[in-house]
Amino acid sequence: MAGFDLGAQTAAAVAGAGEAGVASGVDIQPKALLLLSPYVDVGARPEVFARITSPVLTITSPDDEDPFNWVSSYQQRELLGESVTVAGSYRLKLARSTYKTLSGSDLVPIPPDRKGISKPPGDEHTPGGKSHAKGKSARSASSSHSPVGAEPVPDPKQVAAIQVISQAFFDSRVRHNPVASEWLQKAAPGWLGRAGQLQ
């Protein structure tokens, strides 16, 4: 199972991190959990996360700031990974991945027609259609630039780290691939370099 923020909280609950005496309501035993920017309540107790029964990979960063301010610090998110006791679990602390990068938002450019900006095919014959399409096209071109004060473009190495470490973790824990397991244990920290720390 994989989840981001509240989705990560849900995945952790399914794997045993629900409150004592409260069943998740789902009869599932995940083989592994990928928890991106995991949501952790203020005052959460480590023993709650110690009940997780599946190997876990948590991913966060000092730049993982909650836009809603429900999680005051990335260190609050780290409590989950620090409390997990299942063998084969990892914590990936990236150097500068933002909440938006960890969510996967805007990592792949969306074609203009998907944004509802370009004119749908077949509308060329409507009155004023051609000039209207040109106007839309011009706005589409200008929308490709980030507005002043917008979040910077995601660092490719940070994005690659999320993808590569996650894939290796699932290959190791779900497919039981010995090459992936060895890479995570020995080569991954060197491959990450300054992009982050894998523990």
Short mmCIF file of C-alpha atoms in Angstrom, two decimals, residues 104-118 140 143-144:
data_model
loop_
_atom_site.label_atom_id
_atom_site.label_comp_id
_atom_site.label_asym_id
_atom_site.label_seq_id
_atom_site.Cartn_x
_atom_site.Cartn_y
_atom_site.Cartn_z
CA GLY A 104 3.49 14.18 -7.13
CA SER A 105 1.70 17.38 -8.18
CA ASP A 106 2.90 19.10 -11.35
CA LEU A 107 5.79 16.69 -11.87
CA VAL A 108 4.58 15.99 -15.40
CA PRO A 109 3.36 18.96 -17.50
CA ILE A 110 -0.35 18.73 -18.31
CA PRO A 111 -1.19 19.33 -21.99
CA PRO A 112 -3.10 22.59 -22.50
CA ASP A 113 -6.25 20.81 -23.67
CA ARG A 114 -6.33 18.90 -20.36
CA LYS A 115 -6.33 22.17 -18.45
CA GLY A 116 -9.43 23.33 -20.26
CA ILE A 117 -7.47 26.17 -21.85
CA SER A 118 -7.25 25.08 -25.47
CA SER A 140 -1.93 28.73 -22.74
CA SER A 143 0.48 29.87 -18.38
CA SER A 144 3.51 27.60 -18.79
#
